[in-house]
CSV table of C-alpha atoms (C1' of nucleotides) in Angstrom, one decimal:
chain,number,residue,atom,x,y,z
Z,276,MET,CA,13.3,8.6,-19.4
Z,277,THR,CA,10.3,10.7,-18.9
Z,278,ALA,CA,12.0,13.7,-17.6
Z,279,GLU,CA,8.8,15.6,-17.5
Z,280,ALA,CA,9.7,18.5,-15.4
Z,281,ALA,CA,6.9,20.4,-15.4
Z,282,TYR,CA,5.4,19.1,-12.0
Z,283,ARG,CA,8.6,19.5,-10.4
Z,284,ASP,CA,8.9,23.0,-9.5
Z,285,VAL,CA,5.3,24.1,-8.3
Z,286,PRO,CA,4.8,26.6,-5.6
Z,287,CYS,CA,3.0,24.1,-3.5
Z,288,PRO,CA,5.2,21.7,-1.7
Z,289,ILE,CA,2.2,19.2,-1.6
Z,290,GLY,CA,2.5,19.1,-5.2
Z,291,ARG,CA,6.1,18.7,-5.4
Z,292,ALA,CA,5.9,15.7,-3.2
Z,293,ALA,CA,3.1,14.7,-4.8
Z,294,ASP,CA,5.5,14.3,-8.0
Z,295,VAL,CA,7.8,11.9,-6.4
Z,296,LEU,CA,5.5,10.4,-4.0
Z,297,GLY,CA,2.0,9.9,-5.4
Z,298,ASP,CA,2.8,6.2,-7.3
Z,299,ARG,CA,1.5,3.5,-5.5
Z,300,TRP,CA,4.9,1.3,-6.3
Z,301,THR,CA,6.9,4.3,-5.1
Z,302,LEU,CA,5.2,4.2,-1.9
Z,303,LEU,CA,5.4,0.7,-1.4
Z,304,ILE,CA,9.1,0.5,-2.2
Z,305,LEU,CA,9.5,3.1,0.3
Z,306,ARG,CA,7.5,1.1,3.0
Z,307,THR,CA,9.5,-1.6,1.8
Z,308,ALA,CA,12.8,-0.1,2.0
Z,309,THR,CA,11.9,1.7,5.6
Z,310,THR,CA,11.6,-2.2,6.8
Z,311,GLY,CA,14.9,-2.6,6.0
Z,312,GLU,CA,14.9,-4.6,2.5
Z,313,THR,CA,17.5,-3.3,0.2
Z,314,ARG,CA,17.7,-5.7,-2.9
Z,315,PHE,CA,15.9,-5.8,-6.3
Z,316,ASP,CA,14.9,-9.3,-5.5
Z,317,ARG,CA,13.8,-8.7,-2.3
Z,318,PHE,CA,11.5,-6.1,-3.4
Z,319,ARG,CA,9.8,-8.1,-6.1
Z,320,ALA,CA,9.2,-10.6,-3.6
Z,321,GLU,CA,7.7,-8.4,-1.1
Z,322,LEU,CA,5.6,-6.6,-3.6
Z,323,GLY,CA,4.9,-9.0,-6.1
Z,324,VAL,CA,5.6,-5.9,-8.6
Z,325,ALA,CA,7.2,-6.7,-12.4
Z,326,ASP,CA,10.7,-6.2,-13.1
Z,327,ASN,CA,10.3,-3.9,-15.6
Z,328,ILE,CA,8.2,-1.3,-13.2
Z,329,LEU,CA,10.6,-2.2,-10.2
Z,330,ALA,CA,13.4,-1.2,-12.2
Z,331,ALA,CA,11.9,2.0,-13.7
Z,332,ARG,CA,10.9,3.2,-10.1
Z,333,LEU,CA,14.1,2.6,-8.4
Z,334,ALA,CA,15.8,4.5,-10.8
Z,335,LYS,CA,13.2,7.1,-10.7
Z,336,LEU,CA,13.7,7.1,-6.8
Z,337,VAL,CA,17.3,7.2,-7.0
Z,338,ALA,CA,17.1,9.8,-9.4
Z,339,ALA,CA,15.0,12.0,-7.0
Z,340,GLY,CA,17.3,11.1,-4.1
Z,341,LEU,CA,15.6,9.0,-1.4
Z,342,LEU,CA,17.3,5.9,-2.6
Z,343,THR,CA,20.9,5.5,-3.4
Z,344,LYS,CA,22.7,2.7,-5.2
Z,345,VAL,CA,25.6,1.2,-3.5
Z,346,PRO,CA,28.0,-1.6,-4.2
Z,347,TYR,CA,28.5,-4.3,-1.4
Z,348,ARG,CA,30.3,-7.8,-1.4
Z,349,ASP,CA,28.1,-10.8,-1.7
Z,350,GLY,CA,30.4,-13.5,-1.3
Z,351,GLY,CA,33.1,-12.7,-3.5
Z,352,ARG,CA,31.4,-10.6,-6.2
Z,353,THR,CA,30.2,-6.9,-5.9
Z,354,ARG,CA,26.5,-6.1,-5.9
Z,355,HIS,CA,24.5,-3.3,-5.3
Z,356,GLU,CA,21.8,-2.4,-2.7
Z,357,TYR,CA,19.4,0.1,-2.8
Z,358,ARG,CA,19.4,2.4,0.2
Z,359,LEU,CA,17.3,4.9,1.9
Z,360,THR,CA,19.1,8.2,1.7
Z,361,PRO,CA,18.1,10.9,4.5
Z,362,ALA,CA,15.4,12.2,2.2
Z,363,GLY,CA,14.2,8.4,1.5
Z,364,ALA,CA,14.0,7.8,5.9
Z,365,ASP,CA,12.1,11.6,5.6
Z,366,ALA,CA,9.4,9.8,3.9
Z,367,LEU,CA,8.5,8.2,7.5
Z,368,PRO,CA,5.5,10.4,8.2
Z,369,VAL,CA,4.2,10.1,5.4
Z,370,LEU,CA,3.8,6.4,5.6
Z,371,LEU,CA,2.8,6.5,9.3
Z,372,ALA,CA,0.0,9.0,8.1
Z,373,MET,CA,-0.8,6.5,5.6
Z,374,ALA,CA,-0.7,3.4,7.9
Z,375,ARG,CA,-2.8,5.5,10.5
Z,376,TRP,CA,-5.3,6.5,7.5
Z,377,GLY,CA,-5.5,3.0,6.1
Z,378,GLU,CA,-6.2,1.3,9.4
Z,379,ARG,CA,-9.1,3.8,10.3
Z,380,HIS,CA,-10.7,4.0,6.8
Z,381,THR,CA,-10.1,0.6,4.8
Z,382,ARG,CA,-10.9,-2.9,5.6
Z,383,THR,CA,-9.3,-6.3,5.0
Z,384,THR,CA,-10.1,-9.3,5.5
Z,385,ASP,CA,-7.0,-10.5,7.5
Z,386,PRO,CA,-7.6,-12.2,11.0
Z,387,SER,CA,-4.4,-11.3,12.1
Z,388,GLY,CA,-4.3,-8.2,14.2
Z,389,PRO,CA,-3.7,-4.0,13.0
Z,390,MET,CA,-0.4,-2.7,12.3
Z,391,ARG,CA,1.0,-0.8,15.5
Z,392,VAL,CA,3.6,1.5,15.5
Z,393,LEU,CA,5.4,1.9,18.8
Z,394,HIS,CA,7.8,4.1,20.7
Z,395,SER,CA,10.4,2.0,21.6
Z,396,VAL,CA,11.5,4.0,24.4
Z,397,CYS,CA,8.4,3.3,26.3
Z,398,GLY,CA,6.8,0.5,24.7
Z,399,GLN,CA,3.7,2.7,24.1
Z,400,ALA,CA,1.6,2.6,20.6
Z,401,LEU,CA,1.3,5.9,19.0
Z,402,ALA,CA,-1.7,7.6,17.9
Z,403,SER,CA,-0.3,10.1,15.6
Z,404,GLY,CA,2.8,8.9,13.8
Z,405,GLU,CA,5.2,11.8,15.4
Z,406,TYR,CA,4.4,12.3,18.8
Z,407,CYS,CA,4.1,10.1,22.1
Z,408,ALA,CA,1.0,10.6,24.0
Z,409,HIS,CA,2.9,8.5,26.9
Z,410,CYS,CA,6.1,10.4,26.8
Z,411,GLY,CA,4.8,13.5,25.8
Z,412,ARG,CA,7.3,14.2,23.2
Z,413,LEU,CA,7.9,13.9,19.5
Z,414,VAL,CA,9.2,10.4,18.6
Z,415,THR,CA,12.9,10.0,16.3
Z,416,ARG,CA,13.0,7.6,13.5
Z,417,ASP,CA,15.1,5.2,15.4
Z,418,GLU,CA,12.6,5.5,18.5
Z,419,THR,CA,10.0,4.0,16.1
Z,420,VAL,CA,9.3,0.0,15.6
Z,421,TRP,CA,6.3,-1.3,13.6
Z,422,ILE,CA,4.3,-4.5,14.6
Z,423,ARG,CA,2.9,-6.2,11.5
Z,424,PRO,CA,1.0,-9.3,13.2
Z,425,TRP,CA,0.2,-10.7,9.6
Z,426,ARG,CA,4.1,-11.5,9.1
Z,427,SER,CA,5.6,-11.6,12.6
Z,428,PRO,CA,4.9,-10.8,16.4
Z,429,GLU,CA,8.6,-9.4,16.0
Z,430,PRO,CA,8.5,-5.6,15.9
Z,431,VAL,CA,10.7,-4.1,13.2
Z,432,ALA,CA,12.9,-1.3,13.5
Z,433,MET,CA,13.2,1.6,10.8
Z,434,ALA,CA,16.4,0.9,8.5
Z,435,GLN,CA,18.9,3.3,9.2
Z,436,PRO,CA,19.5,5.7,6.0
Z,437,ALA,CA,23.0,5.7,4.0
Z,438,VAL,CA,25.2,8.1,5.5
Z,439,ASP,CA,26.2,9.8,2.1
Z,440,ALA,CA,23.0,11.6,0.6
Z,441,GLN,CA,24.2,12.1,-3.1
Z,442,GLY,CA,21.8,12.0,-5.9
Z,443,VAL,CA,19.5,15.4,-4.9
Z,444,ALA,CA,19.4,16.8,-8.3
Z,445,ASP,CA,17.6,16.3,-11.7
Z,446,GLY,CA,18.4,13.2,-13.9
Z,447,ALA,CA,18.1,14.8,-16.9
Z,448,ALA,CA,21.1,15.2,-19.1
I,25,MET,CA,-14.6,1.3,-13.8
I,26,THR,CA,-11.1,-0.6,-13.3
I,27,ALA,CA,-12.8,-2.5,-10.0
I,28,GLU,CA,-9.3,-4.2,-9.8
I,29,ALA,CA,-10.2,-5.5,-6.3
I,30,ALA,CA,-6.9,-7.2,-5.6
I,31,TYR,CA,-4.8,-4.2,-4.0
I,32,ARG,CA,-7.6,-3.1,-1.8
I,33,ASP,CA,-7.7,-6.1,0.6
I,34,VAL,CA,-3.8,-6.7,1.7
I,35,PRO,CA,-3.1,-7.0,5.4
I,36,CYS,CA,-1.1,-3.8,5.2
I,37,PRO,CA,-2.8,-0.5,5.9
I,38,ILE,CA,0.3,1.2,4.2
I,39,GLY,CA,-0.5,-0.9,1.2
I,40,ARG,CA,-4.5,-0.4,1.2
I,41,ALA,CA,-3.9,3.3,1.5
I,42,ALA,CA,-1.4,3.5,-1.2
I,43,ASP,CA,-4.2,2.0,-3.6
I,44,VAL,CA,-6.4,4.9,-2.9
I,45,LEU,CA,-4.1,7.7,-2.0
I,46,GLY,CA,-1.1,6.7,-4.5
I,47,ASP,CA,-2.1,8.7,-7.2
I,48,ARG,CA,-0.5,12.2,-8.2
I,49,TRP,CA,-4.1,13.4,-9.2
I,50,THR,CA,-5.8,11.9,-6.2
I,51,LEU,CA,-3.9,13.6,-3.7
I,52,LEU,CA,-3.8,17.0,-5.8
I,53,ILE,CA,-7.5,16.7,-5.5
I,54,LEU,CA,-7.3,16.1,-1.7
I,55,ARG,CA,-5.8,19.1,-1.1
I,56,THR,CA,-7.6,21.3,-3.5
I,57,ALA,CA,-10.9,20.0,-1.5
I,58,THR,CA,-9.3,20.4,1.9
I,59,THR,CA,-9.0,24.2,1.0
I,60,GLY,CA,-12.5,24.3,0.5
I,61,GLU,CA,-12.9,23.6,-3.5
I,62,THR,CA,-15.7,21.8,-4.2
I,63,ARG,CA,-16.6,21.9,-7.9
I,64,PHE,CA,-15.7,20.4,-11.0
I,65,ASP,CA,-14.5,23.3,-12.8
I,66,ARG,CA,-13.0,24.9,-9.7
I,67,PHE,CA,-10.7,21.3,-9.4
I,68,ARG,CA,-9.9,21.7,-13.2
I,69,ALA,CA,-8.7,25.4,-12.8
I,70,GLU,CA,-6.7,25.0,-9.9
I,71,LEU,CA,-5.2,21.7,-11.1
I,72,GLY,CA,-5.1,22.1,-15.0
I,73,VAL,CA,-6.2,18.3,-14.9
I,74,ALA,CA,-7.8,16.9,-18.1
I,75,ASP,CA,-11.7,16.8,-17.8
I,76,ASN,CA,-11.7,13.5,-18.3
I,77,ILE,CA,-9.2,12.5,-16.0
I,78,LEU,CA,-10.7,14.7,-13.1
I,79,ALA,CA,-13.9,13.2,-13.8
I,80,ALA,CA,-12.7,9.4,-13.5
I,81,ARG,CA,-10.5,10.9,-10.3
I,82,LEU,CA,-13.3,12.5,-8.5
I,83,ALA,CA,-15.8,9.3,-9.3
I,84,LYS,CA,-12.8,6.8,-7.6
I,85,LEU,CA,-12.9,9.4,-4.7
I,86,VAL,CA,-16.6,9.4,-4.1
I,87,ALA,CA,-16.6,5.3,-4.8
I,88,ALA,CA,-13.7,5.0,-2.2
I,89,GLY,CA,-15.7,7.1,0.4
I,90,LEU,CA,-13.3,10.3,0.7
I,91,LEU,CA,-15.9,12.7,-1.3
I,92,THR,CA,-19.2,12.9,-1.3
I,93,LYS,CA,-21.4,14.5,-4.1
I,94,VAL,CA,-24.3,16.5,-2.8
I,95,PRO,CA,-26.5,18.8,-4.6
I,96,TYR,CA,-26.8,22.1,-4.1
I,97,ARG,CA,-28.7,25.2,-5.3
I,98,ASP,CA,-26.9,27.4,-7.9
I,99,GLY,CA,-29.4,30.3,-8.5
I,100,GLY,CA,-32.2,28.4,-9.4
I,101,ARG,CA,-31.0,25.4,-10.7
I,102,THR,CA,-29.7,22.3,-8.9
I,103,ARG,CA,-26.1,21.5,-9.3
I,104,HIS,CA,-23.7,19.4,-7.5
I,105,GLU,CA,-20.6,19.6,-5.4
I,106,TYR,CA,-17.9,17.3,-4.4
I,107,ARG,CA,-17.6,17.5,-0.4
I,108,LEU,CA,-15.1,15.9,1.6
I,109,THR,CA,-16.3,12.7,3.8
I,110,PRO,CA,-14.7,12.6,7.3
I,111,ALA,CA,-12.6,9.8,5.7
I,112,GLY,CA,-11.5,12.3,2.9
I,113,ALA,CA,-11.1,15.0,5.6
I,114,ASP,CA,-8.9,12.4,7.7
I,115,ALA,CA,-6.5,12.4,4.9
I,116,LEU,CA,-5.0,15.7,6.3
I,117,PRO,CA,-2.5,14.1,8.1
I,118,VAL,CA,-1.3,12.8,4.7
I,119,LEU,CA,-1.3,15.8,3.1
I,120,LEU,CA,0.9,17.8,6.0
I,121,ALA,CA,3.3,15.2,6.2
I,122,MET,CA,3.7,15.3,2.3
I,123,ALA,CA,3.7,19.3,2.8
I,124,ARG,CA,6.8,18.7,5.3
I,125,TRP,CA,8.8,16.5,3.1
I,126,GLY,CA,8.1,18.8,0.0
I,127,GLU,CA,9.5,21.7,1.6
I,128,ARG,CA,12.3,19.8,3.2
I,129,HIS,CA,13.5,17.8,0.2
I,130,THR,CA,12.6,19.8,-2.9
I,131,ARG,CA,13.3,22.8,-4.2
I,132,THR,CA,10.9,25.4,-6.4
I,133,THR,CA,12.2,28.7,-8.2
I,134,ASP,CA,8.9,30.1,-6.8
I,135,PRO,CA,10.0,33.3,-4.7
I,136,SER,CA,7.3,33.7,-2.5
I,137,GLY,CA,8.1,31.8,0.9
I,138,PRO,CA,7.2,28.6,1.8
I,139,MET,CA,4.2,27.2,2.7
I,140,ARG,CA,3.5,27.6,6.3
I,141,VAL,CA,1.4,25.4,8.4
I,142,LEU,CA,-0.1,27.1,12.0
I,143,HIS,CA,-1.9,26.2,15.2
I,144,SER,CA,-4.6,29.1,15.1
I,145,VAL,CA,-5.3,28.6,18.7
I,146,CYS,CA,-2.0,29.9,19.2
I,147,GLY,CA,-0.8,31.5,15.8
I,148,GLN,CA,2.5,29.4,15.8
I,149,ALA,CA,4.0,27.4,12.9
I,150,LEU,CA,3.6,23.7,13.5
I,151,ALA,CA,6.7,21.7,12.8
I,152,SER,CA,5.2,18.0,12.5
I,153,GLY,CA,1.8,17.9,11.2
I,154,GLU,CA,-0.1,17.3,14.4
I,155,TYR,CA,1.4,18.2,17.4
I,156,CYS,CA,2.2,21.8,18.3
I,157,ALA,CA,5.6,22.5,20.2
I,158,HIS,CA,4.1,25.4,21.4
I,159,CYS,CA,1.1,24.5,23.4
I,160,GLY,CA,2.2,21.1,23.4
I,161,ARG,CA,-0.8,19.3,22.4
I,162,LEU,CA,-2.1,17.5,19.5
I,163,VAL,CA,-3.7,20.1,16.8
I,164,THR,CA,-7.2,19.2,15.4
I,165,ARG,CA,-8.1,19.9,11.9
I,166,ASP,CA,-10.1,23.2,12.7
I,167,GLU,CA,-7.2,24.5,14.3
I,168,THR,CA,-5.4,24.1,11.3
I,169,VAL,CA,-4.8,26.8,8.8
I,170,TRP,CA,-2.6,27.1,5.5
I,171,ILE,CA,-0.4,30.0,4.4
I,172,ARG,CA,0.5,29.7,0.8
I,173,PRO,CA,2.5,33.2,0.3
I,174,TRP,CA,2.4,31.9,-3.7
I,175,ARG,CA,-1.4,32.8,-3.9
I,176,SER,CA,-2.2,34.9,-1.0
I,177,PRO,CA,-1.0,35.8,2.3
I,178,GLU,CA,-4.2,35.5,3.9
I,179,PRO,CA,-4.5,32.0,6.0
I,180,VAL,CA,-6.6,29.5,4.6
I,181,ALA,CA,-8.9,27.2,7.0
I,182,MET,CA,-9.4,23.7,6.2
I,183,ALA,CA,-12.9,22.7,4.6
I,184,GLN,CA,-15.2,21.1,7.3
I,185,PRO,CA,-16.0,17.7,6.0
I,186,ALA,CA,-19.8,16.9,5.1
I,187,VAL,CA,-21.8,15.1,8.0
I,188,ASP,CA,-22.9,12.4,6.2
I,189,ALA,CA,-20.8,9.7,5.7
I,190,GLN,CA,-22.0,7.4,3.2
I,191,GLY,CA,-20.0,6.0,-0.4
I,192,VAL,CA,-17.7,3.7,2.0
I,193,ALA,CA,-18.3,0.4,0.2
I,194,ASP,CA,-17.3,-0.8,-3.0
I,195,GLY,CA,-18.5,0.9,-6.0
I,196,ALA,CA,-19.0,-2.2,-8.2
I,197,ALA,CA,-22.3,-3.2,-9.1
A,96,DA,C1',36.7,-26.5,-18.1
A,97,DG,C1',31.9,-26.5,-18.9
A,98,DG,C1',27.2,-25.8,-17.3
A,99,DC,C1',24.0,-24.5,-13.6
A,100,DT,C1',22.4,-20.6,-10.8
A,101,DT,C1',21.3,-16.4,-8.9
A,102,DG,C1',20.6,-11.5,-9.2
A,103,DG,C1',19.3,-7.8,-11.6
A,104,DC,C1',18.0,-6.0,-15.2
A,105,DT,C1',16.3,-5.2,-20.4
A,106,DT,C1',12.6,-6.0,-24.2
A,107,DG,C1',8.4,-7.3,-26.4
A,108,DC,C1',4.2,-6.8,-26.7
A,109,DG,C1',-0.8,-6.4,-25.8
A,110,DA,C1',-4.0,-4.3,-22.6
A,111,DT,C1',-5.0,-0.2,-20.2
A,112,DA,C1',-4.5,4.7,-18.8
A,113,DT,C1',-3.4,9.3,-20.0
A,114,DG,C1',-4.6,13.4,-21.6
A,115,DA,C1',-5.8,17.5,-25.8
A,116,DA,C1',-9.5,18.6,-27.8
A,117,DA,C1',-13.9,18.4,-29.4
A,118,DG,C1',-19.0,17.1,-28.4
A,119,DT,C1',-22.9,16.7,-25.4
A,120,DC,C1',-26.5,18.1,-22.4
A,121,DA,C1',-29.3,20.7,-19.0
A,122,DG,C1',-30.8,24.6,-17.5
A,123,DG,C1',-30.8,29.6,-16.9
A,124,DC,C1',-30.3,34.1,-19.0
A,125,DC,C1',-30.6,38.1,-22.7
D,271,DG,C1',-34.5,31.8,-30.0
D,272,DG,C1',-30.0,31.9,-29.4
D,273,DC,C1',-26.1,32.1,-26.3
D,274,DC,C1',-23.2,30.6,-22.3
D,275,DT,C1',-21.9,28.3,-18.7
D,276,DG,C1',-20.9,23.7,-15.8
D,277,DA,C1',-20.2,19.2,-16.2
D,278,DC,C1',-19.2,15.7,-17.8
D,279,DT,C1',-18.5,12.0,-22.5
D,280,DT,C1',-16.0,10.6,-26.5
D,281,DT,C1',-12.2,10.3,-29.4
D,282,DC,C1',-7.7,9.3,-30.8
D,283,DA,C1',-3.3,9.4,-30.6
D,284,DT,C1',0.4,8.3,-27.0
D,285,DA,C1',2.5,6.8,-22.9
D,286,DT,C1',2.6,3.7,-19.4
D,287,DC,C1',1.5,-1.0,-17.1
D,288,DG,C1',2.6,-5.6,-16.2
D,289,DC,C1',3.3,-10.3,-17.8
D,290,DA,C1',6.7,-12.9,-19.9
D,291,DA,C1',10.8,-14.2,-22.0
D,292,DG,C1',15.9,-13.3,-22.9
D,293,DC,C1',20.0,-11.8,-21.6
D,294,DC,C1',24.6,-11.4,-18.9
D,295,DA,C1',27.9,-11.4,-15.5
D,296,DA,C1',30.0,-13.9,-11.8
D,297,DG,C1',30.1,-17.5,-8.6
D,298,DC,C1',29.6,-22.3,-7.8
D,299,DC,C1',29.5,-27.1,-8.8
D,300,DT,C1',31.4,-31.3,-10.7
DNA sequence: AGGCTTGGCTTGCGATATGAAAGTCAGGCC
DNA sequence: GGCCTGACTTTCATATCGCAAGCCAAGCCT
């Protein structure tokens, strides 16, 4: 709705990224989508976000090309799920950098251990999000798993992006 | 002012980071501080942000411990500058991840070339923010330079954080 | 067939945040 | 003394947030 395109075309890529990613709910939705959630009420339950805000953010993310709305069958009826596009999946390094920053520079009273990001190939924890000191090479998305002890000891794989990559253009008519 | 502490103590580090960093102006202020700007009117000029918003964001960043307000002498009078703390400087990987994402997934009409992040030790461009494929090792902050052709062909070093790291705690009285 | 339930939104509305513009204030400079 | 500059603070109209309620389509239950 607010097609305030003024910030979308600045020369600095950080500025352009901040226009899309510089929002609390947007980041949390991407985090949740990255762990495999796809449905409206799952996002709502995970995030505790108000319905209208969630709807607005999902629409913004679809318009920005980070999510895509794909129909699927639920029992006998057609529903929609929000899947990461390649661009949305590519926000993973941002989330990993934030996870690291949050782990180092913020505190929680939660007694379960910290989040860990593992290289599934070797099982070692990653210090930086993208490079495995143990293997000595860059880590791909599908070699990355998260362990979030406050919800489960099980590792979680990163969701695979939807193959189709539509929705890159601007949403304004 | 809005000491809405509810989001500050969630178990997920991404959530805690998003509470601090999940804001457009906050990210842009950090970007600008990272390139060495320290003063109110320099931030204003760089970002085109309204005075009251800038003041609020700077205060939030000081309260969150990413910036520190240090007095300095300007001619014969005392002024204040906003310097990055170690925690603020440590947001660099987030900015680099965002720069990469922005470069790959957004478009600009600006004709000057893309932003480049170089490893000053070897002069090579960094593909991922933190790991130099050319040198085969992790890149530190002070080995990182930015080239932003839309403002100058000259490389810019990352600002050094202030040595004192006060201001980590909550700001609410 | 009629009603219940579930998922996915939309609407209303008061509270809060945004942002342009103007005002304030301290201290140096002319 | 008056002007200027930097760094805010205040004002005010607008926009956004987020709770709560309403809505609707489609299956399911009886």
